[in-house]
Each structure stands twice: as structure tokens, then as C-alpha cells.
PDB file of C-alpha atoms in Angstrom:
ATOM      1  CA  UNK Z 204     -69.947  19.953 -31.677  1.00 59.00           C
ATOM      2  CA  UNK Z 205     -66.739  19.802 -29.623  1.00 63.00           C
ATOM      3  CA  UNK Z 206     -64.880  22.986 -28.886  1.00 71.00           C
ATOM      4  CA  UNK Z 207     -61.226  23.275 -28.038  1.00 66.00           C
ATOM      5  CA  UNK Z 208     -59.745  25.872 -25.710  1.00 70.00           C
ATOM      6  CA  UNK Z 209     -57.724  28.683 -27.060  1.00 72.00           C
ATOM      7  CA  UNK Z 210     -54.634  27.498 -25.123  1.00 68.00           C
ATOM      8  CA  UNK Z 211     -54.794  24.000 -26.757  1.00 64.00           C
ATOM      9  CA  UNK Z 212     -55.137  25.467 -30.252  1.00 59.00           C
ATOM     10  CA  UNK Z 213     -52.394  27.793 -29.548  1.00 64.00           C
ATOM     11  CA  UNK Z 214     -49.999  24.933 -28.261  1.00 62.00           C
ATOM     12  CA  UNK Z 215     -50.853  23.082 -31.484  1.00 57.00           C
ATOM     13  CA  UNK Z 216     -49.833  26.003 -33.588  1.00 61.00           C
ATOM     14  CA  UNK Z 217     -46.563  26.398 -31.694  1.00 62.00           C
ATOM     15  CA  UNK Z 218     -45.024  22.826 -31.436  1.00 60.00           C
ATOM     16  CA  UNK Z 219     -41.569  24.282 -30.688  1.00 63.00           C
ATOM     17  CA  UNK Z 220     -42.886  25.536 -27.245  1.00 59.00           C
ATOM     18  CA  UNK Z 221     -44.250  22.090 -26.406  1.00 59.00           C
ATOM     19  CA  UNK Z 222     -40.906  20.580 -27.484  1.00 64.00           C
ATOM     20  CA  UNK Z 223     -39.035  22.896 -25.292  1.00 68.00           C
ATOM     21  CA  UNK Z 224     -41.123  22.011 -22.319  1.00 63.00           C
ATOM     22  CA  UNK Z 225     -40.502  18.362 -23.081  1.00 65.00           C
ATOM     23  CA  UNK Z 226     -36.816  18.986 -23.254  1.00 71.00           C
ATOM     24  CA  UNK Z 227     -36.833  20.968 -20.048  1.00 65.00           C
ATOM     25  CA  UNK Z 228     -38.766  18.072 -18.344  1.00 67.00           C
ATOM     26  CA  UNK Z 229     -36.075  15.597 -19.633  1.00 69.00           C
ATOM     27  CA  UNK Z 230     -33.147  17.647 -18.470  1.00 70.00           C
ATOM     28  CA  UNK Z 231     -34.630  18.079 -15.022  1.00 73.00           C
ATOM     29  CA  UNK Z 232     -35.403  14.393 -14.828  1.00 72.00           C
ATOM     30  CA  UNK Z 233     -31.744  13.554 -15.772  1.00 68.00           C
ATOM     31  CA  UNK Z 234     -30.138  15.607 -13.068  1.00 69.00           C
ATOM     32  CA  UNK Z 235     -30.044  12.945 -10.374  1.00 77.00           C
ATOM     33  CA  UNK Z 236     -28.428  10.539 -12.606  1.00 76.00           C
ATOM     34  CA  UNK Z 237     -25.810  13.201 -13.754  1.00 78.00           C
ATOM     35  CA  UNK Z 238     -24.976  13.826 -10.058  1.00 82.00           C
ATOM     36  CA  UNK Z 239     -24.502  10.169  -9.430  1.00 86.00           C
ATOM     37  CA  UNK Z 240     -22.227   9.878 -12.453  1.00 87.00           C
ATOM     38  CA  UNK Z 241     -20.131  12.862 -11.467  1.00 89.00           C
ATOM     39  CA  UNK Z 242     -19.815  11.484  -7.775  1.00 88.00           C
ATOM     40  CA  UNK Z 243     -18.697   8.023  -9.247  1.00 86.00           C
ATOM     41  CA  UNK Z 244     -16.127   9.655 -11.372  1.00 88.00           C
ATOM     42  CA  UNK Z 245     -14.783  11.679  -8.525  1.00 89.00           C
ATOM     43  CA  UNK Z 246     -14.497   8.561  -6.380  1.00 85.00           C
ATOM     44  CA  UNK Z 247     -12.726   6.676  -9.127  1.00 84.00           C
ATOM     45  CA  UNK Z 248     -10.216   9.663  -9.535  1.00 86.00           C
ATOM     46  CA  UNK Z 249      -9.691   9.763  -5.810  1.00 86.00           C
ATOM     47  CA  UNK Z 250      -8.945   5.996  -5.768  1.00 83.00           C
ATOM     48  CA  UNK Z 251      -6.515   6.295  -8.686  1.00 85.00           C
ATOM     49  CA  UNK Z 252      -4.665   9.288  -6.913  1.00 87.00           C
ATOM     50  CA  UNK Z 253      -4.305   7.127  -3.741  1.00 87.00           C
ATOM     51  CA  UNK Z 254      -3.088   4.145  -5.795  1.00 86.00           C
ATOM     52  CA  UNK Z 255      -0.609   6.376  -7.652  1.00 88.00           C
ATOM     53  CA  UNK Z 256       0.646   8.029  -4.422  1.00 91.00           C
ATOM     54  CA  UNK Z 257       1.152   4.571  -2.741  1.00 88.00           C
ATOM     55  CA  UNK Z 258       3.124   3.436  -5.875  1.00 89.00           C
ATOM     56  CA  UNK Z 259       5.282   6.581  -5.787  1.00 91.00           C
ATOM     57  CA  UNK Z 260       5.958   6.197  -2.042  1.00 90.00           C
ATOM     58  CA  UNK Z 261       6.933   2.525  -2.564  1.00 90.00           C
ATOM     59  CA  UNK Z 262       9.372   3.542  -5.415  1.00 89.00           C
ATOM     60  CA  UNK Z 263      10.811   6.175  -3.206  1.00 90.00           C
ATOM     61  CA  UNK Z 264      11.316   3.708  -0.276  1.00 89.00           C
ATOM     62  CA  UNK Z 265      12.927   1.223  -2.620  1.00 88.00           C
ATOM     63  CA  UNK Z 266      15.473   3.922  -3.761  1.00 88.00           C
ATOM     64  CA  UNK Z 267      16.204   4.711  -0.131  1.00 89.00           C
ATOM     65  CA  UNK Z 268      16.752   1.009   0.699  1.00 89.00           C
ATOM     66  CA  UNK Z 269      13.657   0.957   2.977  1.00 91.00           C
ATOM     67  CA  UNK Z 270      12.410  -2.611   2.452  1.00 91.00           C
ATOM     68  CA  UNK Z 271       9.826  -2.340   5.187  1.00 93.00           C
ATOM     69  CA  UNK Z 272       8.379   0.842   3.450  1.00 92.00           C
ATOM     70  CA  UNK Z 273       8.184  -0.998   0.088  1.00 91.00           C
ATOM     71  CA  UNK Z 274       6.326  -3.967   1.801  1.00 93.00           C
ATOM     72  CA  UNK Z 275       3.854  -1.629   3.569  1.00 93.00           C
ATOM     73  CA  UNK Z 276       3.020   0.053   0.284  1.00 92.00           C
ATOM     74  CA  UNK Z 277       2.585  -3.323  -1.413  1.00 93.00           C
ATOM     75  CA  UNK Z 278       0.136  -4.238   1.416  1.00 93.00           C
ATOM     76  CA  UNK Z 279      -1.674  -1.002   0.979  1.00 92.00           C
ATOM     77  CA  UNK Z 280      -2.010  -1.481  -2.727  1.00 92.00           C
ATOM     78  CA  UNK Z 281      -3.188  -5.066  -2.096  1.00 93.00           C
ATOM     79  CA  UNK Z 282      -6.045  -3.866   0.064  1.00 92.00           C
ATOM     80  CA  UNK Z 283      -6.925  -1.235  -2.624  1.00 90.00           C
ATOM     81  CA  UNK Z 284      -6.948  -3.956  -5.265  1.00 91.00           C
ATOM     82  CA  UNK Z 285      -9.261  -6.130  -3.222  1.00 92.00           C
ATOM     83  CA  UNK Z 286     -11.690  -3.231  -2.627  1.00 89.00           C
ATOM     84  CA  UNK Z 287     -11.617  -2.063  -6.242  1.00 87.00           C
ATOM     85  CA  UNK Z 288     -14.995  -2.616  -8.061  1.00 86.00           C
ATOM     86  CA  UNK Z 289     -13.946  -3.107 -11.706  1.00 87.00           C
ATOM     87  CA  UNK Z 290     -11.444  -5.253 -13.532  1.00 91.00           C
ATOM     88  CA  UNK Z 291      -9.422  -2.435 -15.142  1.00 89.00           C
ATOM     89  CA  UNK Z 292      -8.939  -0.810 -11.718  1.00 88.00           C
ATOM     90  CA  UNK Z 293      -7.827  -4.188 -10.309  1.00 91.00           C
ATOM     91  CA  UNK Z 294      -5.425  -4.776 -13.179  1.00 92.00           C
ATOM     92  CA  UNK Z 295      -3.778  -1.310 -12.848  1.00 90.00           C
ATOM     93  CA  UNK Z 296      -3.243  -1.786  -9.095  1.00 90.00           C
ATOM     94  CA  UNK Z 297      -1.866  -5.228  -9.717  1.00 93.00           C
ATOM     95  CA  UNK Z 298       0.652  -3.675 -12.103  1.00 93.00           C
ATOM     96  CA  UNK Z 299       1.808  -1.253  -9.500  1.00 91.00           C
ATOM     97  CA  UNK Z 300       2.206  -4.109  -7.053  1.00 93.00           C
ATOM     98  CA  UNK Z 301       4.206  -6.140  -9.527  1.00 94.00           C
ATOM     99  CA  UNK Z 302       6.432  -3.089 -10.125  1.00 93.00           C
ATOM    100  CA  UNK Z 303       7.054  -2.628  -6.432  1.00 91.00           C
ATOM    101  CA  UNK Z 304       7.778  -6.374  -5.908  1.00 93.00           C
ATOM    102  CA  UNK Z 305      10.334  -6.235  -8.829  1.00 92.00           C
ATOM    103  CA  UNK Z 306      11.978  -3.280  -6.822  1.00 91.00           C
ATOM    104  CA  UNK Z 307      12.311  -5.296  -3.572  1.00 91.00           C
ATOM    105  CA  UNK Z 308      15.772  -7.001  -4.451  1.00 91.00           C
ATOM    106  CA  UNK Z 309      17.201  -3.622  -5.368  1.00 89.00           C
ATOM    107  CA  UNK Z 310      15.972  -2.154  -2.093  1.00 88.00           C
ATOM    108  CA  UNK Z 311      17.556  -4.893  -0.125  1.00 88.00           C
ATOM    109  CA  UNK Z 312      20.890  -4.337  -1.884  1.00 89.00           C
ATOM    110  CA  UNK Z 313      20.643  -0.640  -1.111  1.00 87.00           C
ATOM    111  CA  UNK Z 314      19.740  -1.392   2.449  1.00 82.00           C
ATOM    112  CA  UNK Z 315      22.709  -3.588   3.028  1.00 82.00           C
ATOM    113  CA  UNK Z 316      24.886  -0.909   1.388  1.00 78.00           C
ATOM    114  CA  UNK Z 317      23.562   1.781   3.743  1.00 73.00           C
ATOM    115  CA  UNK Z 318      24.239  -0.429   6.819  1.00 73.00           C
ATOM    116  CA  UNK Z 319      27.707  -1.073   5.704  1.00 62.00           C
TER     117      UNK Z 319
END
């Protein structure tokens, strides 16, 4: 007749312990994926902050009449758009570019007024 060890029988009588070990193993196995997801989100946030900063600098340049500054920010945003990895990010950057392009005529008028 087959005999079972005391530890095996004890484990069968305490399924919560076995489940806890399974949950612990699952949690440990998920750590690398969580770290990658956190790193990806940090990179997306950093890219967004850079885009927002470039857009704000372009707007400030337009208000000062600095046409070249606006064009530089448009070029910087165009590079960021080309490097973006997903469509929503590309669309957000394109909206910022479009906004700065609409501000160019006003920046030119301010520039002429500043020179006069």
C-alpha cells in the first residue's frame, strides 16, 4: 500500500498555504514586466514633457517676435514626431506643430514692429 509523507498530507489539509506560495511565485515572476512597464511610462512622460517645453518655448518666441526661434521649435517638434513610437503621441506633437505654424504670421508682424 502506498504511503504519503506527513508534509504532503499537511499541505493538502492547508490549501491556503499552497495558494499563498503560488501567489508569491506569480508576484515574483511578474516583477520584470512591471519594471519594464514603469520604465516605458517614465520614458513617455519624459517625451511629453520635452514636447510641452518645446511648444511653450515656441509660443514665447512667437510673442517676442522671434521668428527664427519659432522655426527652431517647429523643427525640434518635427524630429520628436518622427521619433515617436505610437500614433496618439505623433498626433499630439503634430497639433503642437500646427499651433506654432499658426503663430508664425503674428511673430513676423511683432518682429517688424520691434525693428521699427
